[in-house]
PDB file of C-alpha atoms in Angstrom:
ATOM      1  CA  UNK A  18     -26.428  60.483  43.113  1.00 51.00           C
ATOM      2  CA  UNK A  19     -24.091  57.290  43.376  1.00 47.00           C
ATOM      3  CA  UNK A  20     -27.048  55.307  43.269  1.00 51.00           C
ATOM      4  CA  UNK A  21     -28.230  56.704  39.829  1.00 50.00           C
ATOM      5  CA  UNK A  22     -24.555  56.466  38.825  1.00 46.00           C
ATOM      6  CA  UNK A  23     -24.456  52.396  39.850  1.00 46.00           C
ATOM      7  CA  UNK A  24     -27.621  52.185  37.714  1.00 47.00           C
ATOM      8  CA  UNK A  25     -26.558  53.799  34.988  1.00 46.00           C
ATOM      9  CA  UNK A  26     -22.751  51.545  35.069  1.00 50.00           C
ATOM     10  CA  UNK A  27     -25.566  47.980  35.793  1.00 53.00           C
ATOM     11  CA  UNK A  28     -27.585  49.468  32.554  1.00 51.00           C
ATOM     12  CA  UNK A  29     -24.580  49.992  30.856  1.00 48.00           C
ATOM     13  CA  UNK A  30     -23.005  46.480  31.012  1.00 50.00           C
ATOM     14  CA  UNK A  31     -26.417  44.995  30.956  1.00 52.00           C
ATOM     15  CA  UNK A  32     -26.537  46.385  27.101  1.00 52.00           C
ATOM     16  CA  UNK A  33     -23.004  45.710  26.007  1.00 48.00           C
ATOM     17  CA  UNK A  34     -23.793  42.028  27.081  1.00 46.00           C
ATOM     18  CA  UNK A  35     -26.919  42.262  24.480  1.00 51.00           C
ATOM     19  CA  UNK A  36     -25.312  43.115  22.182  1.00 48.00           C
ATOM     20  CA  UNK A  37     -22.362  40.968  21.835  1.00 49.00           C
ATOM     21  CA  UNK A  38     -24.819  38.352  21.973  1.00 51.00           C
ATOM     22  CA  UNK A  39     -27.258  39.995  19.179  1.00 51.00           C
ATOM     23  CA  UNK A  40     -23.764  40.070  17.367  1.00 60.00           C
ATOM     24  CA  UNK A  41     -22.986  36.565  17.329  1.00 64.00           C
ATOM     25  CA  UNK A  42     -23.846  34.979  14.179  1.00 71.00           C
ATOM     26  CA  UNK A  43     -23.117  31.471  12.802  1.00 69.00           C
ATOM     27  CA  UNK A  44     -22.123  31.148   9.088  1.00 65.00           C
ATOM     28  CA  UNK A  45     -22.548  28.162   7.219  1.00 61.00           C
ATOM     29  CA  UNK A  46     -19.963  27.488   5.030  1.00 64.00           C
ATOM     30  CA  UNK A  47     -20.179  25.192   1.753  1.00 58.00           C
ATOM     31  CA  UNK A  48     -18.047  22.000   2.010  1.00 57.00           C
ATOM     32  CA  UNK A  49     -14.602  21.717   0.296  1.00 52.00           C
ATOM     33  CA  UNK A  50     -14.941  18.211  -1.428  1.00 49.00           C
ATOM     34  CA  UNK A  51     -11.443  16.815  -2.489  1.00 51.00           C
ATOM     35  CA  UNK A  52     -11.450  13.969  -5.619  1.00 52.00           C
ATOM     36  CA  UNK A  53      -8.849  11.943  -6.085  1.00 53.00           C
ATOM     37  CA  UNK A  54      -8.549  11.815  -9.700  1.00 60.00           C
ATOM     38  CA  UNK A  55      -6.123   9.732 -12.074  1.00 71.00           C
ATOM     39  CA  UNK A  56      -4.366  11.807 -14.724  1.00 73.00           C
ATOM     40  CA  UNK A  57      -5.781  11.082 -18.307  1.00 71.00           C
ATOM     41  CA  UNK A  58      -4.549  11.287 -21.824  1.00 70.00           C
ATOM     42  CA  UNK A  59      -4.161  14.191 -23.497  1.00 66.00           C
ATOM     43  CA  UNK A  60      -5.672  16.009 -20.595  1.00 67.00           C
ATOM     44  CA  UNK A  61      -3.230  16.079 -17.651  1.00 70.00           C
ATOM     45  CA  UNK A  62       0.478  17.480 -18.526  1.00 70.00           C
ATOM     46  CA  UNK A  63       2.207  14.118 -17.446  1.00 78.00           C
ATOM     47  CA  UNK A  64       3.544  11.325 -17.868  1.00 84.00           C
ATOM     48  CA  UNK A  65       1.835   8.099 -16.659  1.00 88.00           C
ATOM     49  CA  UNK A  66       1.185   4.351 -16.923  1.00 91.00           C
ATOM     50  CA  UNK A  67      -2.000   2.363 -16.055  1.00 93.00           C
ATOM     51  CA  UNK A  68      -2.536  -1.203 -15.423  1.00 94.00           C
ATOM     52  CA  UNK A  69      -6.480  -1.920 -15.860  1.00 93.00           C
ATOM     53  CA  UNK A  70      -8.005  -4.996 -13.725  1.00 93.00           C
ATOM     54  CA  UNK A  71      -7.806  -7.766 -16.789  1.00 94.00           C
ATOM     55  CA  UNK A  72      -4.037  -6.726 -16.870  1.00 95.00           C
ATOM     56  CA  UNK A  73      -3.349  -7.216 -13.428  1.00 95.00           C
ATOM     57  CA  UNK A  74      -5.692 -10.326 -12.862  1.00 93.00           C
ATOM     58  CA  UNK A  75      -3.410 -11.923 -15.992  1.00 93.00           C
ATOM     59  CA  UNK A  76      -0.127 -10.843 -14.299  1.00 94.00           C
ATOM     60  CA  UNK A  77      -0.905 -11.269 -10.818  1.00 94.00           C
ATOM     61  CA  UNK A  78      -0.929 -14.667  -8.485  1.00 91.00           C
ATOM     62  CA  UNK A  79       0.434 -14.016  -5.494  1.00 90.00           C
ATOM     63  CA  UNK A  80       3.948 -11.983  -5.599  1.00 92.00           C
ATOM     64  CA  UNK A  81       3.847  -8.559  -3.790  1.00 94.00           C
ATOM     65  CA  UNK A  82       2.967  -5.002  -5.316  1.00 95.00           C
ATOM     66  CA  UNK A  83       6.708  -4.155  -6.401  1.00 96.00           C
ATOM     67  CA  UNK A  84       6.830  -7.452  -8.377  1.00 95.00           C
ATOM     68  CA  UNK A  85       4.201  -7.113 -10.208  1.00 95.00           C
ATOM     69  CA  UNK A  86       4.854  -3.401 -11.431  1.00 95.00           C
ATOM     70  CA  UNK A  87       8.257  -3.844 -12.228  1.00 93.00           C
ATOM     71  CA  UNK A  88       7.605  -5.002 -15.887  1.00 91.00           C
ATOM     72  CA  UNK A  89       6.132  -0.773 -15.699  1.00 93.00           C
ATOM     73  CA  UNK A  90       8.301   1.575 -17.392  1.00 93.00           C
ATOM     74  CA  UNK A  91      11.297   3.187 -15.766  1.00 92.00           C
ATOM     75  CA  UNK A  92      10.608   0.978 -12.642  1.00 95.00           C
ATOM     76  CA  UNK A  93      13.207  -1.160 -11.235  1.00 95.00           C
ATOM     77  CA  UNK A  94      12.667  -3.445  -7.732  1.00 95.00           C
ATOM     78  CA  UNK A  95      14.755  -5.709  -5.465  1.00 92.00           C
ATOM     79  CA  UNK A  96      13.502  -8.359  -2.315  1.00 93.00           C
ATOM     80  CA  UNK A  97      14.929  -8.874   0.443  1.00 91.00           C
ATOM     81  CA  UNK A  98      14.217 -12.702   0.598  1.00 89.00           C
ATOM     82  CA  UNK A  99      15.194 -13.254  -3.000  1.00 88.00           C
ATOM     83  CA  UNK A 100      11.210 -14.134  -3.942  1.00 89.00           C
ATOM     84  CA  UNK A 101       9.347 -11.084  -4.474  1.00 91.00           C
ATOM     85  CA  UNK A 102       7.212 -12.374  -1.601  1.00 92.00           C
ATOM     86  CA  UNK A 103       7.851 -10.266   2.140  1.00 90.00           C
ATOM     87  CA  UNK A 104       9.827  -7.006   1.609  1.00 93.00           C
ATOM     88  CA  UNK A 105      10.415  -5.971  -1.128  1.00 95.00           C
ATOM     89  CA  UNK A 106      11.003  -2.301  -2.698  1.00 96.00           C
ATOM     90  CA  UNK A 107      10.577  -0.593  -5.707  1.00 96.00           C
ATOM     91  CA  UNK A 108      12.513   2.659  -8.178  1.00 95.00           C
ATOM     92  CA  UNK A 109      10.902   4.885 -10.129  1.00 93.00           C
ATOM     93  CA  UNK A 110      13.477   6.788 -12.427  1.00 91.00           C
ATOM     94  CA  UNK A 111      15.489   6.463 -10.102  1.00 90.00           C
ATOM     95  CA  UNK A 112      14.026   7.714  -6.871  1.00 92.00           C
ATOM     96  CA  UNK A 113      13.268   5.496  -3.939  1.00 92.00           C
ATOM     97  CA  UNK A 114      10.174   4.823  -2.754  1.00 93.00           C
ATOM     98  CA  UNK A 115      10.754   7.214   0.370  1.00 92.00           C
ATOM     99  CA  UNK A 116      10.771   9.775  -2.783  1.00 91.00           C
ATOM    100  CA  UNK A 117       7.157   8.659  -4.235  1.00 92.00           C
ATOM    101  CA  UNK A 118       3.996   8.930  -3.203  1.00 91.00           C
ATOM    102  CA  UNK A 119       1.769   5.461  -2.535  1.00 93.00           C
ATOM    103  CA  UNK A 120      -1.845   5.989  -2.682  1.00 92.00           C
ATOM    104  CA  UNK A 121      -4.730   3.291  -2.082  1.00 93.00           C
ATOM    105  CA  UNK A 122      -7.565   5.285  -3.738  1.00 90.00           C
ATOM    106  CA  UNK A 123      -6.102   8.074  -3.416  1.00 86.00           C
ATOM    107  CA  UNK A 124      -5.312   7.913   0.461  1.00 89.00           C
ATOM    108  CA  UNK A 125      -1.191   8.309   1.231  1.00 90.00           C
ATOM    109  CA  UNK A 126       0.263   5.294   2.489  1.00 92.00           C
ATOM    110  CA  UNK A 127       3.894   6.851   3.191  1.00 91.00           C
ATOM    111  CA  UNK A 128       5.144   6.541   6.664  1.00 90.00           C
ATOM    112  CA  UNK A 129       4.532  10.018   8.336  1.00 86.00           C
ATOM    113  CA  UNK A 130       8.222   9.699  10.098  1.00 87.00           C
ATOM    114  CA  UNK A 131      10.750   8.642   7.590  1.00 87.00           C
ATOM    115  CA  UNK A 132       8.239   8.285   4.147  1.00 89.00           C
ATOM    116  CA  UNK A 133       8.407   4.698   3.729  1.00 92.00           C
ATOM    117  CA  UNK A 134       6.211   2.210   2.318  1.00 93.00           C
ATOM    118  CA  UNK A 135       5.977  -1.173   3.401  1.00 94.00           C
ATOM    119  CA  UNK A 136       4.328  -3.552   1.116  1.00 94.00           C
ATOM    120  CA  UNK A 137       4.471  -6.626   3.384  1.00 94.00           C
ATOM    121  CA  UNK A 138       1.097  -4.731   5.110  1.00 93.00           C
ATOM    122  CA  UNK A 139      -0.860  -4.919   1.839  1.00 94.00           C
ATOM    123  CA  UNK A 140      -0.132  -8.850   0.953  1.00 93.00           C
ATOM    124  CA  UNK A 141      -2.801 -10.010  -1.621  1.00 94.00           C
ATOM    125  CA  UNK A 142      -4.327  -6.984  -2.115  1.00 95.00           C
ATOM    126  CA  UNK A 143      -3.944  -6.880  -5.861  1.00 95.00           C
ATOM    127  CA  UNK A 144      -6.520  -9.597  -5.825  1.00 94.00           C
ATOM    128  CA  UNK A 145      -9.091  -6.401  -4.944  1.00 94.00           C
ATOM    129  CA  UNK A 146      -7.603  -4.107  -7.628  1.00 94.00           C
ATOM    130  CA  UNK A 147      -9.064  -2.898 -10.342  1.00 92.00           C
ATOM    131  CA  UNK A 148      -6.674   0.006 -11.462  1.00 94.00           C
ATOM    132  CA  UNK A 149      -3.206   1.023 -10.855  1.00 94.00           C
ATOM    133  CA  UNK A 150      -1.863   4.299 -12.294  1.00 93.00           C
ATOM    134  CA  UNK A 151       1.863   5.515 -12.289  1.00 93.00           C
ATOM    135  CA  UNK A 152       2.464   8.616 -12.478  1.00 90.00           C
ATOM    136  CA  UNK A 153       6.369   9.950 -13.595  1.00 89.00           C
ATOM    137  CA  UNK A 154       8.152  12.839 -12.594  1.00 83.00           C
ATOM    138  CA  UNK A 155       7.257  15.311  -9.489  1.00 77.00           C
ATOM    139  CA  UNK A 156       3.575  15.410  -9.096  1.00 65.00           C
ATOM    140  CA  UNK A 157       1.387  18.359  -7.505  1.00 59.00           C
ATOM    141  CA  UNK A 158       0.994  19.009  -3.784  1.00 52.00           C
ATOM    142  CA  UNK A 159      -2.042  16.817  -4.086  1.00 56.00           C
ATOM    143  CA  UNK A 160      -0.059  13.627  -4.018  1.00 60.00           C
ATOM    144  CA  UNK A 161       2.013  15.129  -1.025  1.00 63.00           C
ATOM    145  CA  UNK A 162       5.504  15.926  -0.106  1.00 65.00           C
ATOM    146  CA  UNK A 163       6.974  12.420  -0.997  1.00 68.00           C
ATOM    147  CA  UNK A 164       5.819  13.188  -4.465  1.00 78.00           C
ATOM    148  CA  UNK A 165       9.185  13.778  -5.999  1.00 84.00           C
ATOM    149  CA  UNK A 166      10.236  11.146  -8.715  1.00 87.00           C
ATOM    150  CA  UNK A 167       6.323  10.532  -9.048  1.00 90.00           C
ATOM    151  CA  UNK A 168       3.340   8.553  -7.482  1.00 90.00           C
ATOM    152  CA  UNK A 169       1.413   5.185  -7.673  1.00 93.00           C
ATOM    153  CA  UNK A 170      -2.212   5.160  -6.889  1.00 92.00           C
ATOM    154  CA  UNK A 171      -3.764   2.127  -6.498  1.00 94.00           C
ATOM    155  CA  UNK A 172      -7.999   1.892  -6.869  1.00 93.00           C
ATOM    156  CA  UNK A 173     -10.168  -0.754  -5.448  1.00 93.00           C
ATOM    157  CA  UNK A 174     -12.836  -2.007  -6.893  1.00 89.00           C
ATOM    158  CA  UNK A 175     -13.926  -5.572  -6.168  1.00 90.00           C
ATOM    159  CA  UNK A 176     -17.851  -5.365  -6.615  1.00 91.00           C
ATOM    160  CA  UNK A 177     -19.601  -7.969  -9.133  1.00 91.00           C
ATOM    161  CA  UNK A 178     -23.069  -6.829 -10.952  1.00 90.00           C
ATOM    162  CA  UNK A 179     -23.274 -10.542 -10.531  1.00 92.00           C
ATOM    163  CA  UNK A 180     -22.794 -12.387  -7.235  1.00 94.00           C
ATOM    164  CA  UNK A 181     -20.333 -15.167  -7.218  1.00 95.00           C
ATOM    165  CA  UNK A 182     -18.036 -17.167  -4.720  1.00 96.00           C
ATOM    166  CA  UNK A 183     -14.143 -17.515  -5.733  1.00 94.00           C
ATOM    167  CA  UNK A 184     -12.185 -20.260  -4.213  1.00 96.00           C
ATOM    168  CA  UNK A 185      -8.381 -20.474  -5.314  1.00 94.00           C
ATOM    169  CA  UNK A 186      -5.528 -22.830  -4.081  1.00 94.00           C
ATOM    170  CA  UNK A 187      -1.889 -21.829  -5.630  1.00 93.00           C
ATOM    171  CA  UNK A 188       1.227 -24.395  -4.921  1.00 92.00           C
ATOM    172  CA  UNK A 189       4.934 -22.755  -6.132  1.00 88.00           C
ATOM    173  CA  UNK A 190       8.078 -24.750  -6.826  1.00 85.00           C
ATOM    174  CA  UNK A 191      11.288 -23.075  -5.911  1.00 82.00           C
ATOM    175  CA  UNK A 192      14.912 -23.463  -7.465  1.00 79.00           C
ATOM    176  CA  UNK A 193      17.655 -23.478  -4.584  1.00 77.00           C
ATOM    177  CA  UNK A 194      20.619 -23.610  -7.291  1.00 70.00           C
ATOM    178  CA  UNK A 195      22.127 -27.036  -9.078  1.00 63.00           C
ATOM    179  CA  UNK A 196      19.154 -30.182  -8.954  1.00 65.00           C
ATOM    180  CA  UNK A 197      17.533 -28.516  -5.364  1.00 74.00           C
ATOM    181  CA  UNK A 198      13.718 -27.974  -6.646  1.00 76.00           C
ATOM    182  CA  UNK A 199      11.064 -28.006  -3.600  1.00 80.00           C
ATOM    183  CA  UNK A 200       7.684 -26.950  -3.220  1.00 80.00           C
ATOM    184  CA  UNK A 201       8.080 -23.955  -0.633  1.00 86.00           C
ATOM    185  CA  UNK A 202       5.304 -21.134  -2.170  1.00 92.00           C
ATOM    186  CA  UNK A 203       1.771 -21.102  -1.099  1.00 94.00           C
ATOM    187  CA  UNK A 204      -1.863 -19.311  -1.415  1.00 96.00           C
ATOM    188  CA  UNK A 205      -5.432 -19.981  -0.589  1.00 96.00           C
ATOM    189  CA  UNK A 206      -7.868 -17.543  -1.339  1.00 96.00           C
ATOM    190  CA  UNK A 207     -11.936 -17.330  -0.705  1.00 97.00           C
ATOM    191  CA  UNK A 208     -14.025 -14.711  -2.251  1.00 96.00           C
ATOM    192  CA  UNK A 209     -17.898 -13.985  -2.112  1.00 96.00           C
ATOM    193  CA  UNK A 210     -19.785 -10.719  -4.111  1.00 95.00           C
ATOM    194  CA  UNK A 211     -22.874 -10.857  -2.778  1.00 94.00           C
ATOM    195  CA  UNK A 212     -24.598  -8.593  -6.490  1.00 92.00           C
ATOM    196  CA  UNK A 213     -26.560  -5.831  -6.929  1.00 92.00           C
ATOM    197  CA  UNK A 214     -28.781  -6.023  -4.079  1.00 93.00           C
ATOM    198  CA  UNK A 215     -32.640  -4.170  -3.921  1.00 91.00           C
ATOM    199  CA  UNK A 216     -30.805  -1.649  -7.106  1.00 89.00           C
ATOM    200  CA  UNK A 217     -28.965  -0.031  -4.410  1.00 92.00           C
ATOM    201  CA  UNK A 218     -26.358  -1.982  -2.384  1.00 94.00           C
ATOM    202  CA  UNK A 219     -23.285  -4.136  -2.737  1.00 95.00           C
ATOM    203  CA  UNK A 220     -20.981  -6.317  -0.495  1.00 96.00           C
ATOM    204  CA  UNK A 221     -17.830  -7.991  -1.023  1.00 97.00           C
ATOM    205  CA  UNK A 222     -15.847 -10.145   1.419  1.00 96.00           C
ATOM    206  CA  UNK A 223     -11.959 -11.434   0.987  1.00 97.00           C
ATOM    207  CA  UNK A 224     -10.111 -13.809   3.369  1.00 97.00           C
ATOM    208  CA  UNK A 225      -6.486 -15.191   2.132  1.00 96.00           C
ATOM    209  CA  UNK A 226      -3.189 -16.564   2.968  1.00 96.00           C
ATOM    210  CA  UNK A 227       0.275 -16.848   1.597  1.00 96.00           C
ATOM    211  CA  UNK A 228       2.901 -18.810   3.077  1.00 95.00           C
ATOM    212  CA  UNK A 229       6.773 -18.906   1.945  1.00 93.00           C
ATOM    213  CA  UNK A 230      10.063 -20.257   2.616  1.00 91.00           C
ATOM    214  CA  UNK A 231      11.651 -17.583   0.729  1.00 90.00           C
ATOM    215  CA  UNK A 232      14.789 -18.094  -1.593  1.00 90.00           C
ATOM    216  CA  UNK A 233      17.144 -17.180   1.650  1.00 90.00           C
ATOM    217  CA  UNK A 234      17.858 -18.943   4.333  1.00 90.00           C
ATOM    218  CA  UNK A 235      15.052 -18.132   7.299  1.00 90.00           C
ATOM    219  CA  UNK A 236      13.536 -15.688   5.100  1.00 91.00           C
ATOM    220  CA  UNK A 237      10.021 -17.198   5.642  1.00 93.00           C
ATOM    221  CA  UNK A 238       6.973 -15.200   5.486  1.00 95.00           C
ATOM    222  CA  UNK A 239       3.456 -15.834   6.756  1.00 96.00           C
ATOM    223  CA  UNK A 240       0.761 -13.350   5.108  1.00 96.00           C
ATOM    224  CA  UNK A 241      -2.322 -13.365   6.163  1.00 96.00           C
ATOM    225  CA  UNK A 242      -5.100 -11.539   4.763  1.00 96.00           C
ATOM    226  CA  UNK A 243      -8.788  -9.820   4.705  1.00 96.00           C
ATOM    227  CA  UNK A 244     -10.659  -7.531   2.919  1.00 97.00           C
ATOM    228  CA  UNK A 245     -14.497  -5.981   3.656  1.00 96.00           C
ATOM    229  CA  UNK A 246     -16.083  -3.710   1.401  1.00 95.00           C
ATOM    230  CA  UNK A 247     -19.696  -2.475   0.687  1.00 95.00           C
ATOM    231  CA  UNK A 248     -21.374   0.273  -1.326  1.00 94.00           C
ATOM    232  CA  UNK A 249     -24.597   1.990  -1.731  1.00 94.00           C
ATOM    233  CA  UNK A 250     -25.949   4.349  -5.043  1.00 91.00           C
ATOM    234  CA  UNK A 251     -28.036   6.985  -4.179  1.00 91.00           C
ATOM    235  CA  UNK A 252     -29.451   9.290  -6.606  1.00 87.00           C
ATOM    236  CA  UNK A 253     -26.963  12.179  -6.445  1.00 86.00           C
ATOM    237  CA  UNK A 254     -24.121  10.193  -4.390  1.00 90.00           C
ATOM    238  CA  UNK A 255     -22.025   6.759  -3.763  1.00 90.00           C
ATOM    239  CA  UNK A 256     -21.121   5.618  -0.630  1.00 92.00           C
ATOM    240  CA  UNK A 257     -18.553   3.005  -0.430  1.00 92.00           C
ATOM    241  CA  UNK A 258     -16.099   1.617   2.507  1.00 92.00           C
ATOM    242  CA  UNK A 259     -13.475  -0.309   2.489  1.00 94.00           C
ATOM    243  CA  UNK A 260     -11.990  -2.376   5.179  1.00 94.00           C
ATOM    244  CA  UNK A 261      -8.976  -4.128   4.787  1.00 95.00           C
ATOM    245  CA  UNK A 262      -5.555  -5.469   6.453  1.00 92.00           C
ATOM    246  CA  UNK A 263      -3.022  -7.868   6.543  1.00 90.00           C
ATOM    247  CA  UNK A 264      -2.061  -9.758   9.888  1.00 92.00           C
ATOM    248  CA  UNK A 265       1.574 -11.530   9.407  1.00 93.00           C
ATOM    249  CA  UNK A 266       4.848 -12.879  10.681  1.00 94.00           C
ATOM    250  CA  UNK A 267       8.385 -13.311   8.939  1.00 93.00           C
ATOM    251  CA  UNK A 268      11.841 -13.907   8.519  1.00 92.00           C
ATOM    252  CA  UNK A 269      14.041 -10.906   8.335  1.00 90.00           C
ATOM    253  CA  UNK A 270      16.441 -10.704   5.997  1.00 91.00           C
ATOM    254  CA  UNK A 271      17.852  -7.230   5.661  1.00 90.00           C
ATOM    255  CA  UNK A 272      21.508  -7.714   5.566  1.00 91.00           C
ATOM    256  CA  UNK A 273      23.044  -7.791   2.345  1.00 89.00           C
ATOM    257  CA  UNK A 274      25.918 -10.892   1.509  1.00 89.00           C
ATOM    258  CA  UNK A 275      29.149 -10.300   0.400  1.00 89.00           C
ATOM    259  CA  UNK A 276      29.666  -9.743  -3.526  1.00 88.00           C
ATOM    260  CA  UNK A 277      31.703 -12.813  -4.137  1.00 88.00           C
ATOM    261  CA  UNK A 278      28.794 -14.876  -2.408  1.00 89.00           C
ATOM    262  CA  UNK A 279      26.904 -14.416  -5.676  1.00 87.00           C
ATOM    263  CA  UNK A 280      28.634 -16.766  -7.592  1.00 87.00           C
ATOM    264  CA  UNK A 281      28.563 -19.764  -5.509  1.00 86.00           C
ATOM    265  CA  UNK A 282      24.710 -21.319  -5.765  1.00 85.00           C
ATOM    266  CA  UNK A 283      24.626 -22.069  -1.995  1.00 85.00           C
ATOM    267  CA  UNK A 284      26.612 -19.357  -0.286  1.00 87.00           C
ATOM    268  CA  UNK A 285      24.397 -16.607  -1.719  1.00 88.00           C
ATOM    269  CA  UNK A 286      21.312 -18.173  -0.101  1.00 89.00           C
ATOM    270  CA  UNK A 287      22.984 -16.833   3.242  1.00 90.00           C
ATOM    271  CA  UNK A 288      21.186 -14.892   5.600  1.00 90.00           C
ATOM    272  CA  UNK A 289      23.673 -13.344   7.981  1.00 92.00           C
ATOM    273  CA  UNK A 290      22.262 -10.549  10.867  1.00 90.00           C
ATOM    274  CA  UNK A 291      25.788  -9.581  10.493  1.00 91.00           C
ATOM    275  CA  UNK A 292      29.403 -10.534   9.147  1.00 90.00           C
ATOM    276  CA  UNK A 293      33.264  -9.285   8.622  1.00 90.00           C
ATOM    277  CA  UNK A 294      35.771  -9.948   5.783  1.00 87.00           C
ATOM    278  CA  UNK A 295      39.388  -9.921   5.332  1.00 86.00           C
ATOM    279  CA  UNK A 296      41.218  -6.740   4.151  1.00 84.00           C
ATOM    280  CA  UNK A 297      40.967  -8.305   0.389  1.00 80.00           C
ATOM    281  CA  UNK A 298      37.257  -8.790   0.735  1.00 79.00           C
ATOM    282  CA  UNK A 299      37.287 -12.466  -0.690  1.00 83.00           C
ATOM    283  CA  UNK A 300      36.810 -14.585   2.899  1.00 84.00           C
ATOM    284  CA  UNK A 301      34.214 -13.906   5.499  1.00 86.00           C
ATOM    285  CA  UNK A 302      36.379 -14.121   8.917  1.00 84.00           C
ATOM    286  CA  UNK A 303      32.954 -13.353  10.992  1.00 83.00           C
ATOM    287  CA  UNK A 304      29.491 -13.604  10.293  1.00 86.00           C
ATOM    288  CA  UNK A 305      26.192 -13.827  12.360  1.00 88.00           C
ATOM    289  CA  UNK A 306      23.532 -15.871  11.351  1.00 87.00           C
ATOM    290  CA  UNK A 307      20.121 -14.495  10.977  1.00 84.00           C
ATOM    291  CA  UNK A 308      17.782 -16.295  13.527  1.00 81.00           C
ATOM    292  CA  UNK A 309      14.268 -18.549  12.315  1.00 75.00           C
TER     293      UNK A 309
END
């Protein structure tokens, strides 16, 4: 009898195993596909701004990102060196840029931690950019949590029908106050667009440099710069990547100068890591210099 009963438990358990696996089932679920899209007009309930690539190739040369979209509506930016080349920072009605949301075709580029953006990691990348779109007032959870005063979304698109090669030298003269004029900006630049290869395929290849003394005192920056991209066109899809980066070394210059520096043409090229004044605030008693 407990033999039959030990067969019957075995038989048992042999069946429930069965069928959990007869159960098991795999479901194939269609793919959630997320497009970046720009807002467009009279379509999209907001307010925006876009800079198309023969506006930025006529306002760009070699200043940073900030620079060149301050002439945007309701945006307002400040450097740190005094040159619009290093870091630099920009508003948007009047919202930092910890408060907006920085997109390079449509990816977030706001620090994770604190929200930041720093545009000394992207030098010369307007060279690649076709479009720029700014977008004012809070945006949608698409653009992400920083999204509050609005969002900038930068596209690039740096593929020729045509292949070329693009070789560019830029000198910049700098005035230090009174008769002091020296040549402290530079750029070099080398392009190749390889075409429309076999119908299907396209490359494009970017390595740069900018070099600067900046307008303060050991503010220097060093910017170097490359960017890879290729694309293919298939029938029903286009692949592209986009590889891109910007190796450099500077001068920091983060500490602000005291107000009544402004007026005197050689005291407010000071770059002090730190300083003291006197209780009226006109004399500096203490002050650090910044180091090379």
């Amino acid at each position: 009898m407990k033999n039959i009963f030990l067969l019957l438990i075995i038989a048992f358990a042999i069946h429930v195993v069965n069928g959990q696996e007869l159960r098991d089932t795999i479901y194939y679920l269609s793919p959630v596909i997320i497009n970046p899209m720009q807002a467009k007009e009279r379509e999209t309930p907001v307010t925006f701004s876009n800079l198309n690539k023969k506006q930025i190739e006529e306002r760009y040369s070699l200043q940073d990102i900030p620079v060149l979209l301050s002439e945007m509506p309701s945006v307002t930016t400040y450097s740190e060196n005094g040159n619009g080349i290093g870091y630099n920072y920009i508003n948007l009605r009047g919202f930092d840029q910890r408060r907006l949301s920085v997109m390079i075709n449509g990816v977030p580029q706001n620090d994770p931690e604190d929200h930041n953006v720093y545009w000394i990691d992207f030098p010369d990348l307007l060279a690649s950019t076709s479009d720029i779109q700014i977008q004012r007032g809070a945006g949608s959870s698409f653009y992400g949590p920083p999204a509050i005063g609005g969002s900038i979304n930068l596209i690039t698109t740096p593929f020729k029908i045509k292949p070329g090669i693009k070789v560019e030298t830029l000198f910049g003269f700098q005035e230090f106050g009174g008769s002091e004029t020296r040549l402290n900006t530079r750029k070099y630049e080398a392009a190749i667009n390889s075409g429309l290869i076999d119908n299907q395929y396209m490359l494009y290849g970017k390595l740069g440099k900018i070099t600067s003394d900046g307008y303060r005192e050991n503010s220097w920056v060093d910017l170097s710069s490359y960017f890879l991209g290729g694309v293919r066109f298939d029938k029903k899809m286009t692949t592209r990547f986009h590889f891109f980066g910007g190796p450099l070394s500077d001068g920091l210059a983060y500490v602000g100068i005291p107000k009544f520096y402004n007026d005197d043409q050689t005291l407010r090229r000071a770059n002090y890591s730190y300083w003291e004044a006197d209780n009226a605030g006109k004399v500096v008693t203490y002050a650090v210099q910044q180091k090379p």
